[in-house]
CSV table of N, CA and C in Angstrom, one decimal:
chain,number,residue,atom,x,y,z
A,257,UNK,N,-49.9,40.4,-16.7
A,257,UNK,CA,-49.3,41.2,-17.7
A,257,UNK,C,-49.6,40.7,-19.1
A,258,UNK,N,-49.4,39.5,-19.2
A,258,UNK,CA,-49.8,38.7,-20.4
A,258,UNK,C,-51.4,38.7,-21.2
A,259,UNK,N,-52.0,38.8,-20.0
A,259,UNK,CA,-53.3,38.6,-20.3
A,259,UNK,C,-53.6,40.2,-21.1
A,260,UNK,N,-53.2,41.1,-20.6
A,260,UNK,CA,-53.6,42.5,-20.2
A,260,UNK,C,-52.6,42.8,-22.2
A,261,UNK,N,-51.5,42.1,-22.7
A,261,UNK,CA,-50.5,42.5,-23.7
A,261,UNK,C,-51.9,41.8,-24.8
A,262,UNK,N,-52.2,40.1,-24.6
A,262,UNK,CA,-53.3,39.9,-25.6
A,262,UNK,C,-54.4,40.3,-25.6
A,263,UNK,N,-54.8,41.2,-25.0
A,263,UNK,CA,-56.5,41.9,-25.2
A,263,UNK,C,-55.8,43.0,-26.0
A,264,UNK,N,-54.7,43.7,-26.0
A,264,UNK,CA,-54.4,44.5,-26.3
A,264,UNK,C,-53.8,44.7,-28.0
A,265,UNK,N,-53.6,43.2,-28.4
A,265,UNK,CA,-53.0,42.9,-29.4
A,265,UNK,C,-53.9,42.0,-30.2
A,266,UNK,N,-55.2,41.8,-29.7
A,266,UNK,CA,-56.0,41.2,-30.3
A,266,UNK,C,-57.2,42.9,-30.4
A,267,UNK,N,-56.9,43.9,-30.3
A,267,UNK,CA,-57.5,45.0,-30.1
A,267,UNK,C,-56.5,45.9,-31.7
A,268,UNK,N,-55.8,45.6,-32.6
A,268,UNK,CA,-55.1,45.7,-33.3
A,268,UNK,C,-53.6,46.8,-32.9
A,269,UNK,N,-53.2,46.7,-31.5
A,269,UNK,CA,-52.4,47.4,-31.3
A,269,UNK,C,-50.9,46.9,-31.7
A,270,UNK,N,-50.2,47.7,-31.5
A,270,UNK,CA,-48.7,47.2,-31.4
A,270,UNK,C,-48.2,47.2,-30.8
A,271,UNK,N,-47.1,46.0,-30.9
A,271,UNK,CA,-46.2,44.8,-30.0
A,271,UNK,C,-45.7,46.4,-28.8
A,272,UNK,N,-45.2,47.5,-29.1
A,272,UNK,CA,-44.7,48.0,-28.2
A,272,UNK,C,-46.1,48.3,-27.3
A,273,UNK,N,-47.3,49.1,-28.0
A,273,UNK,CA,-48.6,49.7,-26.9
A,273,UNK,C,-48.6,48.1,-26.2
A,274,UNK,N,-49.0,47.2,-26.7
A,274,UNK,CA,-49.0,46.0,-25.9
A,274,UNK,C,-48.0,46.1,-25.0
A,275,UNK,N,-47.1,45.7,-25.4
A,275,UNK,CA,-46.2,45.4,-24.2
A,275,UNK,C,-46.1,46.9,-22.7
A,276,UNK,N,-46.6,48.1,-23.2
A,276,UNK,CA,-47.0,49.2,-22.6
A,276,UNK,C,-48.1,49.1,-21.4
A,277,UNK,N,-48.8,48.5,-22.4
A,277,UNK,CA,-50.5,48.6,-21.7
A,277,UNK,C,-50.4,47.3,-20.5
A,278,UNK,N,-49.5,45.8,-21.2
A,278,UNK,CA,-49.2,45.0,-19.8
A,278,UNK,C,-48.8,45.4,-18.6
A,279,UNK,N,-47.9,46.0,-19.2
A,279,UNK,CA,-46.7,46.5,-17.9
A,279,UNK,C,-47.3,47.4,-16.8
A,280,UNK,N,-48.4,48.5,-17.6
A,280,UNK,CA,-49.1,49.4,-16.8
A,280,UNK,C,-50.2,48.8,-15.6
A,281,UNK,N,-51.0,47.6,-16.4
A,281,UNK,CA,-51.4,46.7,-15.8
A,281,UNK,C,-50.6,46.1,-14.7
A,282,UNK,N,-50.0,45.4,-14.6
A,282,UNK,CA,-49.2,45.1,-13.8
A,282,UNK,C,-48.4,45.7,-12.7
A,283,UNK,N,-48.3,46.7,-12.6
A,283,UNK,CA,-47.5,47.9,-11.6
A,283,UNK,C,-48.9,48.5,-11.2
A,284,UNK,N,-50.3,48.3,-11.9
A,284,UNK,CA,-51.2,48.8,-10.8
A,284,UNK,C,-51.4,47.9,-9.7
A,285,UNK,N,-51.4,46.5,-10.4
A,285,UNK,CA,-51.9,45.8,-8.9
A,285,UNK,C,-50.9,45.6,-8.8
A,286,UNK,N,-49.5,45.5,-8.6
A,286,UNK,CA,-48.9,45.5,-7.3
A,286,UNK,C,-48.8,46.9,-6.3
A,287,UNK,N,-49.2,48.0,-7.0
A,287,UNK,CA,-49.5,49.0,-6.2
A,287,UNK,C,-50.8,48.6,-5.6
A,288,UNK,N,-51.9,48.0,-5.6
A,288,UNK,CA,-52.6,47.6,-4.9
A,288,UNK,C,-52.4,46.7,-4.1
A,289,UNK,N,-52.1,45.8,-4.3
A,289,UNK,CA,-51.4,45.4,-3.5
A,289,UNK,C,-50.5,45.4,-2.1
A,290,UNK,N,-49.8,46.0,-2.8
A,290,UNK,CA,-49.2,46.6,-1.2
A,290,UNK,C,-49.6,47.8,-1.0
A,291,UNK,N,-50.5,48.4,-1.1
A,291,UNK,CA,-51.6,49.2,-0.8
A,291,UNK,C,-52.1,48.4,0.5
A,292,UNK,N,-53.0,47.3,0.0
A,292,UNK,CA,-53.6,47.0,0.8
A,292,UNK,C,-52.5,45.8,1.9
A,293,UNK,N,-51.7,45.3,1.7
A,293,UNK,CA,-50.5,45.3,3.1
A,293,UNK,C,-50.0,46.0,3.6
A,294,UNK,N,-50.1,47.2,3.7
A,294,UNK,CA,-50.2,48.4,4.1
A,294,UNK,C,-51.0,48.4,5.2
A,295,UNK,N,-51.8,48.8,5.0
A,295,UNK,CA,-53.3,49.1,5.4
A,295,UNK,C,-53.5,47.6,6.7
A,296,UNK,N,-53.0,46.6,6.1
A,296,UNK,CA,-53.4,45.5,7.0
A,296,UNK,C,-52.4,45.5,7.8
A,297,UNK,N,-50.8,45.7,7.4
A,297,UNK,CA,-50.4,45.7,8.7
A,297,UNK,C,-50.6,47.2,9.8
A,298,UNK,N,-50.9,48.3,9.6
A,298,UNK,CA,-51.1,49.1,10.6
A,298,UNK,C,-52.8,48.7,11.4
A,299,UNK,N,-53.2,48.2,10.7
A,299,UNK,CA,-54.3,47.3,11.5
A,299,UNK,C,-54.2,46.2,12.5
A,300,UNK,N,-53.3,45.4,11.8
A,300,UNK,CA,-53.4,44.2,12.7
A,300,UNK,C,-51.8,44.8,14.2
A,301,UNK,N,-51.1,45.8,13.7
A,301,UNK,CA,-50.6,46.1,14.9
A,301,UNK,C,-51.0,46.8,15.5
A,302,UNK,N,-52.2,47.8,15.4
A,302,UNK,CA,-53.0,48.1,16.2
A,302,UNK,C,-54.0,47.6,17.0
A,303,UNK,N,-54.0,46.4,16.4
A,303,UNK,CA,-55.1,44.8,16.8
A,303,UNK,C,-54.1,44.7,18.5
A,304,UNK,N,-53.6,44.4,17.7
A,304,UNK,CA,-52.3,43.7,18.9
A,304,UNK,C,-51.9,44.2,20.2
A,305,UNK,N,-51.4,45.8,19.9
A,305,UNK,CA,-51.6,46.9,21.0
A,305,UNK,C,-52.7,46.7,21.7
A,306,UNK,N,-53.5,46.6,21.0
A,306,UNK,CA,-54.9,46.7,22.3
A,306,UNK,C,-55.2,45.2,23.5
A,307,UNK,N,-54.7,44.1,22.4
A,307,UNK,CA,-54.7,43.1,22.9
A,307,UNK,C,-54.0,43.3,24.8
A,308,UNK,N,-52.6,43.8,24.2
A,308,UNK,CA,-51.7,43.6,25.2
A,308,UNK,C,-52.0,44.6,26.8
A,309,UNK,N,-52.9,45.2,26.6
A,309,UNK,CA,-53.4,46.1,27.6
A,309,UNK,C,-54.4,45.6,28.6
């Protein structure tokens, strides 16, 4: 978020778009994020099911 507020504010924006444009950053990848633990747990329990057969 921080990194994402100073590109933003070295880009001549203001402290609020900054602090905007971090925050936006940040709630994407944790939507990715657990996007992708998502995705891995209906894999690895489907790993598993098959194991047990």
């Amino acid at each position: 978020m921080s990194a994402s507020q100073l590109k933003a504010l070295n880009n001549s924006a203001s402290q609020e778009v900054a602090l905007t444009t971090g925050f936006g950053v940040a709630s994407l990848v944790l939507v990715i994020l657990v996007l992708v633990g998502l995705c891995l747990s209906f894999t690895l329990r489907f790993e598993n099911k098959n194991l047990s057969l």
